[in-house]
CSV table of C-alpha atoms and ligand atoms in Angstrom, one decimal:
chain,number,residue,atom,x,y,z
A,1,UNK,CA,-0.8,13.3,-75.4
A,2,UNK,CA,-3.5,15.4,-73.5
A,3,UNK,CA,-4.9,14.6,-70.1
A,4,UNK,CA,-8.8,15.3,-70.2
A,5,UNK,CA,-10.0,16.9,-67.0
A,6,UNK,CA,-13.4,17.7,-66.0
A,7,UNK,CA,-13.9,20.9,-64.1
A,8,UNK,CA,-16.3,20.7,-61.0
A,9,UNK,CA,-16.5,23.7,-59.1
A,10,UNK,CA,-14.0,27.4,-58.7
A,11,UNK,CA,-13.6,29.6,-56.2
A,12,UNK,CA,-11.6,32.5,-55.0
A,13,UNK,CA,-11.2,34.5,-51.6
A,14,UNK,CA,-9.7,38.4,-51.9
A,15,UNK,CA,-8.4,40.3,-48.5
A,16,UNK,CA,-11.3,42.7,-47.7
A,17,UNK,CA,-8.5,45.6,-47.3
A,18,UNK,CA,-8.2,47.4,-50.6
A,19,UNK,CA,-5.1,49.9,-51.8
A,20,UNK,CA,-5.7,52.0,-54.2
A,21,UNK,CA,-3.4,53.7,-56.7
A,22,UNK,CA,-4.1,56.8,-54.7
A,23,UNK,CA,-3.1,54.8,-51.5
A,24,UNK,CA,0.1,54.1,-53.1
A,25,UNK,CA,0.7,57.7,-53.9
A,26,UNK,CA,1.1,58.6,-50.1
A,27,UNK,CA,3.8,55.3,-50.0
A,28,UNK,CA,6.0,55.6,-52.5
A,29,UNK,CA,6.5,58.8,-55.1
A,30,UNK,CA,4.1,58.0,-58.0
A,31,UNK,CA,0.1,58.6,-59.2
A,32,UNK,CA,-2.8,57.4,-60.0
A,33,UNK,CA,-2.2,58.6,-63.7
A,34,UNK,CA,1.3,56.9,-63.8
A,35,UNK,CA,0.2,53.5,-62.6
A,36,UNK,CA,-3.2,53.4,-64.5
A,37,UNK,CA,-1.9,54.0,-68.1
A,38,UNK,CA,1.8,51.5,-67.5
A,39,UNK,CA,0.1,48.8,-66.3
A,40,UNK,CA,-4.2,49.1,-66.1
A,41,UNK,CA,-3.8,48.7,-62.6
A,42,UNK,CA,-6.4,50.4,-60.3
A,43,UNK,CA,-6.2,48.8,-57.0
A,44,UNK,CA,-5.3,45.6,-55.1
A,45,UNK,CA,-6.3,44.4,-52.2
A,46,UNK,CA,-3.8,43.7,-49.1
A,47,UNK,CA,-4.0,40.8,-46.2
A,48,UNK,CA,-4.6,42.0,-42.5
A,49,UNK,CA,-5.3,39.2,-40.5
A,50,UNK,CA,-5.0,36.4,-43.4
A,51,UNK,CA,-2.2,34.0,-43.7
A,52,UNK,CA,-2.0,32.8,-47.6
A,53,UNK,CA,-3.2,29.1,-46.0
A,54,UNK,CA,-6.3,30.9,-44.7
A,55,UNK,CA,-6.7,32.3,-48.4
A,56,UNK,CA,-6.1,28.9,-50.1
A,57,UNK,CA,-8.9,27.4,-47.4
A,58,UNK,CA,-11.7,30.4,-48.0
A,59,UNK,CA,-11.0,29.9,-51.6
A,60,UNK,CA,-11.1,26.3,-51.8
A,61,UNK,CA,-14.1,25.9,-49.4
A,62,UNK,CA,-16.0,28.3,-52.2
A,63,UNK,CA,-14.7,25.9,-54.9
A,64,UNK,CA,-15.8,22.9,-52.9
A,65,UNK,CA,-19.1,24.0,-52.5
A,66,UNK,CA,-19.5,25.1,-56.3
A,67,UNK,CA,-18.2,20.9,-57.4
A,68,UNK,CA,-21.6,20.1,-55.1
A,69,UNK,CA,-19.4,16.9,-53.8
A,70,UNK,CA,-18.4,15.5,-50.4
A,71,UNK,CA,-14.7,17.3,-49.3
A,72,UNK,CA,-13.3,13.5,-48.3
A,73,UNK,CA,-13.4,12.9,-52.2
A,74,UNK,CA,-10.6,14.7,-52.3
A,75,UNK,CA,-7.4,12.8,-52.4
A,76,UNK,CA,-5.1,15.2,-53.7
A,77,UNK,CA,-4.2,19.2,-53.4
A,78,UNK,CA,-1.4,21.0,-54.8
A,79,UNK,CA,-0.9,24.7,-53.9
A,80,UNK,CA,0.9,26.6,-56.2
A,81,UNK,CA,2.5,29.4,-53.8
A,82,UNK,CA,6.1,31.2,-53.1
A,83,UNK,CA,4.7,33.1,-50.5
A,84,UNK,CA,3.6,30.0,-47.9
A,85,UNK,CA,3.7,31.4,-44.4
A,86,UNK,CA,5.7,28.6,-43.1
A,87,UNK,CA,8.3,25.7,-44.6
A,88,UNK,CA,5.8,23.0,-43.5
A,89,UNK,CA,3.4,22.3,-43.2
A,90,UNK,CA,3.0,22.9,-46.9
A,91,UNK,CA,0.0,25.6,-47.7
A,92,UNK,CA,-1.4,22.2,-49.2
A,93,UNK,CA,-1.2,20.3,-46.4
A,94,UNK,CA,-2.6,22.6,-43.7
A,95,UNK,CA,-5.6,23.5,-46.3
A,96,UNK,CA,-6.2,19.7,-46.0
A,97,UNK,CA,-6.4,19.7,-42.1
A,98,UNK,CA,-8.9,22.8,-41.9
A,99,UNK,CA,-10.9,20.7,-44.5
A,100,UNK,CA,-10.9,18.2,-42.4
A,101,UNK,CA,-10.4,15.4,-44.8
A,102,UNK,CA,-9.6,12.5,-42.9
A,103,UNK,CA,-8.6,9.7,-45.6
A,104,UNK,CA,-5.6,9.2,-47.7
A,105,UNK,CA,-4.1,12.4,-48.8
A,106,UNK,CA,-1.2,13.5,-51.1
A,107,UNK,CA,-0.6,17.1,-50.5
A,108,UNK,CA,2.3,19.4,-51.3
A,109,UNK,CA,3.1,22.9,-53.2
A,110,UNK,CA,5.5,23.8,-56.0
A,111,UNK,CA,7.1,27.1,-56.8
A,112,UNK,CA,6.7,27.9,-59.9
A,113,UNK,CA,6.1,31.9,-59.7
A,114,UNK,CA,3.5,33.3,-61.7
A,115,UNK,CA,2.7,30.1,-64.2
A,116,UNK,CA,2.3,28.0,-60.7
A,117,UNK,CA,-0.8,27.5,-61.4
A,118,UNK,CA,-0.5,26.0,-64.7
A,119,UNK,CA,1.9,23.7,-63.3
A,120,UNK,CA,-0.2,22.7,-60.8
A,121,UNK,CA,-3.1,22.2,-62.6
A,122,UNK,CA,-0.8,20.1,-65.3
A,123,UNK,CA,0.3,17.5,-62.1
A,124,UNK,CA,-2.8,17.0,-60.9
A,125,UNK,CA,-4.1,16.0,-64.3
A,126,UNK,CA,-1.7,13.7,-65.2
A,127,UNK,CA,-1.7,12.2,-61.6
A,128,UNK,CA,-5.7,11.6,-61.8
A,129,UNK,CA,-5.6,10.1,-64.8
A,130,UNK,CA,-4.6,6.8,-63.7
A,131,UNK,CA,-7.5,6.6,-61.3
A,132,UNK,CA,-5.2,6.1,-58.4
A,133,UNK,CA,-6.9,9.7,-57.2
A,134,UNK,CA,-10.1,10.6,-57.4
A,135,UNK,CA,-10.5,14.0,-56.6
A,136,UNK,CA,-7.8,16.9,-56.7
A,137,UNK,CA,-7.6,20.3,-55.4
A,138,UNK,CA,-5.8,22.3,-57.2
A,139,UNK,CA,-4.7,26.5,-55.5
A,140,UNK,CA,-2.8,29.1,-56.1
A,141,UNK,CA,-2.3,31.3,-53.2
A,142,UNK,CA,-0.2,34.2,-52.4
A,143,UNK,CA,0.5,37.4,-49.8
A,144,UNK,CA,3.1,38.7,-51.8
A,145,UNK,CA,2.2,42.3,-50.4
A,146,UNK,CA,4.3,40.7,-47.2
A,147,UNK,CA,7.9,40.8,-49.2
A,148,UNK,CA,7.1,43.7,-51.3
A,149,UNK,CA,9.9,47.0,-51.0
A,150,UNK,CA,8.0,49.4,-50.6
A,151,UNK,CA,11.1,51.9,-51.3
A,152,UNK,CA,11.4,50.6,-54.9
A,153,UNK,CA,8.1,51.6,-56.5
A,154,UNK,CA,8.6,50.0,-59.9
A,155,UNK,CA,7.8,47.0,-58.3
A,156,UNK,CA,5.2,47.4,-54.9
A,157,UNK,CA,2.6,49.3,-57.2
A,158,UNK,CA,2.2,46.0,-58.9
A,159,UNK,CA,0.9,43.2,-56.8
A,160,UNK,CA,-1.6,42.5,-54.5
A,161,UNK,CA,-2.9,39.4,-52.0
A,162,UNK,CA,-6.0,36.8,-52.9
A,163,UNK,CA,-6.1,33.2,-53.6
A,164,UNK,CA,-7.8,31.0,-56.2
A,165,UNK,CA,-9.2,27.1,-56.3
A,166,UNK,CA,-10.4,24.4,-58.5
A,167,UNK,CA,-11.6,20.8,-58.1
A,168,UNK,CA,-10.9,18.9,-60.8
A,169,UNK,CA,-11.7,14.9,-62.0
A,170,UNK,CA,-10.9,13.1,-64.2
A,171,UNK,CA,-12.6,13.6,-67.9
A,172,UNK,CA,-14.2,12.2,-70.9
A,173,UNK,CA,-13.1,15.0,-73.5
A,174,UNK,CA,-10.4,14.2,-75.5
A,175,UNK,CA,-10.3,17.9,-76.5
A,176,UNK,CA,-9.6,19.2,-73.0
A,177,UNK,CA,-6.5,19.0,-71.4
A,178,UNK,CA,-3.7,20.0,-73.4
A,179,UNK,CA,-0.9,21.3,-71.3
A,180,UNK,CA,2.5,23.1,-72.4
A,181,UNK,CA,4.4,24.4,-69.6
A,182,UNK,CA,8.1,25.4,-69.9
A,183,UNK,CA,10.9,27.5,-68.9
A,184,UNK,CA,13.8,29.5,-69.6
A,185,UNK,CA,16.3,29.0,-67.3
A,186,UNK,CA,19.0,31.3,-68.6
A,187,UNK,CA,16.5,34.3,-68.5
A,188,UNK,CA,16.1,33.8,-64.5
A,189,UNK,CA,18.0,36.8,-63.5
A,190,UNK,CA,14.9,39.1,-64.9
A,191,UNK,CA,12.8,38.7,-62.5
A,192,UNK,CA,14.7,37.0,-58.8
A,193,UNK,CA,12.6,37.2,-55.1
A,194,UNK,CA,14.7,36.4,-52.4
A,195,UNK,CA,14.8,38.8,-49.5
A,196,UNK,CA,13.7,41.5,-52.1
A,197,UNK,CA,11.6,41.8,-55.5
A,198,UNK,CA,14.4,42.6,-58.3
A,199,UNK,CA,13.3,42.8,-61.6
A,200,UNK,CA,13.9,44.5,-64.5
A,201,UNK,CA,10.8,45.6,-65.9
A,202,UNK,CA,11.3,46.1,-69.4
A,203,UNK,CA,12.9,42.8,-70.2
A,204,UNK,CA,10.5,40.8,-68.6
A,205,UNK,CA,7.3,42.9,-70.2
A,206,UNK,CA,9.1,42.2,-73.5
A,207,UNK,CA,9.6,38.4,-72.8
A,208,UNK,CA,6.4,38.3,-71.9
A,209,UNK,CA,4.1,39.5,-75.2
A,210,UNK,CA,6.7,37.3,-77.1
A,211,UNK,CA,6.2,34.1,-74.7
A,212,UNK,CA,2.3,34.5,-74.0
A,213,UNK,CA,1.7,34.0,-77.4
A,214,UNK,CA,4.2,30.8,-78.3
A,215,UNK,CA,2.5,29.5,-75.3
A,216,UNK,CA,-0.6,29.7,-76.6
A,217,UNK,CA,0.1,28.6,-80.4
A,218,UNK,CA,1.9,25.4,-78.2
A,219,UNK,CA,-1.4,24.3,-77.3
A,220,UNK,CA,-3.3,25.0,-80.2
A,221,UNK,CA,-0.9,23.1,-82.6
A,222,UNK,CA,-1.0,19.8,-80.2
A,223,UNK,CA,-5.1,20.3,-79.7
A,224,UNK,CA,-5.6,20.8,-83.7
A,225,UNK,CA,-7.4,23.5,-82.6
A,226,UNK,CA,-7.9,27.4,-84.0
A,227,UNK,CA,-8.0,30.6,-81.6
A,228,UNK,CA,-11.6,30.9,-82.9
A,229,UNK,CA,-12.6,27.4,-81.4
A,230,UNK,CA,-12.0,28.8,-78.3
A,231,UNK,CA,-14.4,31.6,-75.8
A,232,UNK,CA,-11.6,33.1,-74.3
A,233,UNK,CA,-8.4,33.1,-73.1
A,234,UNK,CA,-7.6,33.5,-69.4
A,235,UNK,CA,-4.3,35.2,-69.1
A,236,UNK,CA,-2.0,35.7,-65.8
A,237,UNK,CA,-2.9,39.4,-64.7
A,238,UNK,CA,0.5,41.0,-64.6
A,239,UNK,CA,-0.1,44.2,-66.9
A,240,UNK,CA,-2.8,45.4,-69.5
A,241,UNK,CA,-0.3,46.5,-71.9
A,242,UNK,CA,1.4,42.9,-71.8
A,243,UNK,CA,-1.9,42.1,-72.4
A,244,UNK,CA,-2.9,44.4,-75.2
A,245,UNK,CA,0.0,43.8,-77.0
A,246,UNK,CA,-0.4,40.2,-77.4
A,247,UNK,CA,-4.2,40.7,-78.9
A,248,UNK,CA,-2.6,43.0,-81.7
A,249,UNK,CA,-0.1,40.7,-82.3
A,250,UNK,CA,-2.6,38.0,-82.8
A,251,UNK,CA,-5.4,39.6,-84.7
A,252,UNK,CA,-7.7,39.2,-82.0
A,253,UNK,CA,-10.3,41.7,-79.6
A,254,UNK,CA,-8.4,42.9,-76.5
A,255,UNK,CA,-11.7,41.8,-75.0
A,256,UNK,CA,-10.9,37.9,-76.0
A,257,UNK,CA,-8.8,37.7,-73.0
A,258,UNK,CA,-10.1,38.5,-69.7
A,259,UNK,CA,-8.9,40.7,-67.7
A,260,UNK,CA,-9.4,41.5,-63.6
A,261,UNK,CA,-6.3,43.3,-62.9
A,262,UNK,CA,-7.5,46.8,-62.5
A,263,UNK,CA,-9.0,45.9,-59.0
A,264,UNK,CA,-6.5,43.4,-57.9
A,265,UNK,CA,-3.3,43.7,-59.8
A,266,UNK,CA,-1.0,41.1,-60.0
A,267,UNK,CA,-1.5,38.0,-57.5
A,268,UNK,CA,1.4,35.6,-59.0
A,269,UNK,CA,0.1,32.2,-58.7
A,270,UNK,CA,-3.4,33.1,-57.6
A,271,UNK,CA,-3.9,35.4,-60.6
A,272,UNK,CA,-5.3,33.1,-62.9
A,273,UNK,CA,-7.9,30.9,-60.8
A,274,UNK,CA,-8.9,34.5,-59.4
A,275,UNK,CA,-9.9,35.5,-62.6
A,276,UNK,CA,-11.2,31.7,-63.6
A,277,UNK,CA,-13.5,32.3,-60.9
A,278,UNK,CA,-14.9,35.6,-61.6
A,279,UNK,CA,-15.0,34.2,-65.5
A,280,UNK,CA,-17.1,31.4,-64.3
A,281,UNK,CA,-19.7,33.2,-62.1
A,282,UNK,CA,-20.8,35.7,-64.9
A,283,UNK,CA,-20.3,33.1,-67.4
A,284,UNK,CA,-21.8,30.1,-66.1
A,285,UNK,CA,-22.6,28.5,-69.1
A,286,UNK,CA,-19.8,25.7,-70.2
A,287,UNK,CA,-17.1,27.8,-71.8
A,288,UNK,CA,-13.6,26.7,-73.7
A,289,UNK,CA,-11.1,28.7,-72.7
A,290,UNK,CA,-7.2,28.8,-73.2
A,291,UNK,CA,-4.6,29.3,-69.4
A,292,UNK,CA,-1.5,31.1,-70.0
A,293,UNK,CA,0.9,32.0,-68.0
A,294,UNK,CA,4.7,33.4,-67.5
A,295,UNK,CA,6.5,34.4,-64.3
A,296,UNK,CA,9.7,34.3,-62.8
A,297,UNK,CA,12.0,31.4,-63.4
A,298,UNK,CA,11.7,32.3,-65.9
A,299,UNK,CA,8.7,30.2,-66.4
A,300,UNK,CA,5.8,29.9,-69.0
A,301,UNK,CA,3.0,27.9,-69.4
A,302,UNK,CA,-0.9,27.4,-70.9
A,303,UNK,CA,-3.2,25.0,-71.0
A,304,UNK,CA,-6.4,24.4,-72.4
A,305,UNK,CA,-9.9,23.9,-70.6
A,306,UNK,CA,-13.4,23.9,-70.4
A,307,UNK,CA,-15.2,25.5,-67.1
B,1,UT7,O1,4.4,38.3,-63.0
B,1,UT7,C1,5.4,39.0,-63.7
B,1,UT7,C2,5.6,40.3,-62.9
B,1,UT7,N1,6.3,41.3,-63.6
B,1,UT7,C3,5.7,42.0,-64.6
B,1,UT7,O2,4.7,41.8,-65.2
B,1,UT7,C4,6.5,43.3,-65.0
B,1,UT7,C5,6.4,43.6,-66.5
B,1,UT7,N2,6.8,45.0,-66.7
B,1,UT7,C6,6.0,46.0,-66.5
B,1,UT7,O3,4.8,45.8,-66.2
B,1,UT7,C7,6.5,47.4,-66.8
B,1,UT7,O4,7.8,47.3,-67.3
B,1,UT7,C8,6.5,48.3,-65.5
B,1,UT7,C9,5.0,48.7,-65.2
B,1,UT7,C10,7.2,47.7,-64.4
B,1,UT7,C11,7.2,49.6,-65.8
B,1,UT7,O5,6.7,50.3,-67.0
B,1,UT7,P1,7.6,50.8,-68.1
B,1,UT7,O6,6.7,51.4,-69.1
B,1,UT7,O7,8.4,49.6,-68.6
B,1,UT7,O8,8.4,51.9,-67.4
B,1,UT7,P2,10.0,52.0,-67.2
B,1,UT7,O9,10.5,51.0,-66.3
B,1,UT7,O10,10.7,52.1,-68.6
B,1,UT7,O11,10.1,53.4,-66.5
B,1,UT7,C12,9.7,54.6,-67.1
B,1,UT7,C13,9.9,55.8,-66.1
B,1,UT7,C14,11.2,55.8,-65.4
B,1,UT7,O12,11.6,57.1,-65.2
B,1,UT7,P3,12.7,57.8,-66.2
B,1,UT7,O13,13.9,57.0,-66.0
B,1,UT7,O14,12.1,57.7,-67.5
B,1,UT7,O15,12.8,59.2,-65.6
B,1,UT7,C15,10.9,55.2,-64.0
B,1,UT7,O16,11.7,55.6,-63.0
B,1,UT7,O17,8.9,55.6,-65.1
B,1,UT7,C16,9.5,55.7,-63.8
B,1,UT7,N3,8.7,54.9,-62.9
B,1,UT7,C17,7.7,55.4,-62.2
B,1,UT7,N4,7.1,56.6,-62.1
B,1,UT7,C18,6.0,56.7,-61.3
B,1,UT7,C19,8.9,53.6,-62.5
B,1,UT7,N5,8.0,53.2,-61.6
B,1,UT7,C20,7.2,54.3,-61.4
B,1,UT7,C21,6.1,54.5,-60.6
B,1,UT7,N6,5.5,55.8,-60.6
B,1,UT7,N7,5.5,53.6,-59.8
């Protein structure tokens, strides 16, 4: 069963400070060279005075503004984060108040790593369809730059702050709106952030070509639909090669998916309505396009859209 969603306006809000590889190079003992041809990555861009609630709010006041509609429409937001500043309020919650949406309001975040946003995206959907809601809010925000080690430097020359939004109704096209989101719980040792980022690299950029693309055939088999039927695919911006890797493997332009990763690497749950966004404003013209996403958990998701 799919739950058709019609997409009303994106946005996204980046830190203004930026780190480049070569900024890294005076941190932690690597290069420009190293980090540019393992993972594509150029720069990312770090919070100063921003608290990932003030990201999720720029961002979702952008995406607000796009949808053209009044904010007190909005009756739901979920924030996809694992990097909220406090317990609660929820990231969700507080974006609500600076809003200033005054009427009923479910708000709340999930943890679901990397693919949060998928998740998201798929409970909102399913909870508008039912009319109960009218309007949802759907973010991913992070400042994972905040619990980075910056002693272990497979890991801090990876990721970077920002945030991403969408507002979302529900739709009339039964082709949008196919969801598959998963996980693999015996694999959660690859990737684990509690007081530190452990992760073992290798395993989870193998997992990863292997998963982005059953994630993606997941969707097409329950749509009907071919790769072809589609613009492009929107893929979590973890590594080029990741991404590379899974084009070959599926016969298909490197250029099909979109990448923004060289100028903010990875930005776990805001990754993908970051690069949405950016997809959007020089595309503005309605595009079909396929989410997917893995992170730790280990989770896995995609889902199928038209922005
Ligand atoms: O949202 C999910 C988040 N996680 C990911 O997406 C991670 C997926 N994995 C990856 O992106 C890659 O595995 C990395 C970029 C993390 C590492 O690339 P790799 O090609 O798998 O390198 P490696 O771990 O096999 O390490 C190769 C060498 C090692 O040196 P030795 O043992 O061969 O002498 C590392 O110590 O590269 C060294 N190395 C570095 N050198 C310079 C590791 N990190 C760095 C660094 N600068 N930052």
């Amino acid at each position: 069963m799919n739950l058709p969603i019609k997409v009303l306006g994106i946005g996204h809000y980046v830190p203004s400070k930026i780190v480049t590889n070569h900024d890294m190079e005076k941190i932690v003992e690597t290069s420009d060279e190293w980090i540019t041809s393992r993972t594509g990555i150029k720069e990312r861009r770090k919070v100063t005075f921003e608290k990932t609630h003030d990201m999720a709010f720029l961002a979702s006041k952008e995406a607000i503004k796009k949808a053209k509609i009044n904010v007190q429409e909005i009756d739901l937001i979920i924030c996809a984060t694992i990097t909220e500043n406090k317990k609660t309020p929820s990231v969700a919650n507080l974006v609500g108040g600076m809003l200033g949406i005054e009427n009923n309001l479910m708000s709340f975040d999930i943890n679901a790593a990397c693919t949060g946003f998928i998740y998201a995206l798929e409970i909102a959907s399913s909870l508008i369809q039912e009319k109960k809601f009218r309007k949802a809010l759907v973010i991913g925000a992070e400042t994972i730059t905040n619990i980075l080690n910056y002693e272990d430097r497979n890991t801090c020359i990876l990721f970077g702050d920002g945030a991403g939004a969408m507002v979302i109704e529900k739709g009339a096209n039964k082709n949008l709106g196919y969801f598959y989101n998963s996980s693999r719980p015996d694999m959660n040792q690859v990737l684990d952030i509690g007081d530190k980022i452990k992760m073992d690299g290798r395993k989870v950029f193998l997992f990863a070509v292997d998963i982005i693309e059953k994630s993606i055939n997941q969707v097409l088999k329950q749509s009907k639909m071919k790769l072809e039927d589609f613009d492009n695919v929107i893929p979590h911006q973890a590594n080029e090669r990741i991404i590379s890797a899974v084009a070959k493997s599926m016969q298909v332009d490197k250029d099909f998916f979109f990448t923004n990763l060289q100028k903010y690497g990875n930005t776990s749950a805001a990754s993908i309505p970051i690069a949405l966004s950016e997809y959007k404003a020089s595309n503005p013209k309605s595009s079909r396009l396929i989410l997917v996403g893995f992170g730790g958990g280990f989770t896995f998701g995609a889902a199928i859209i038209e922005v």
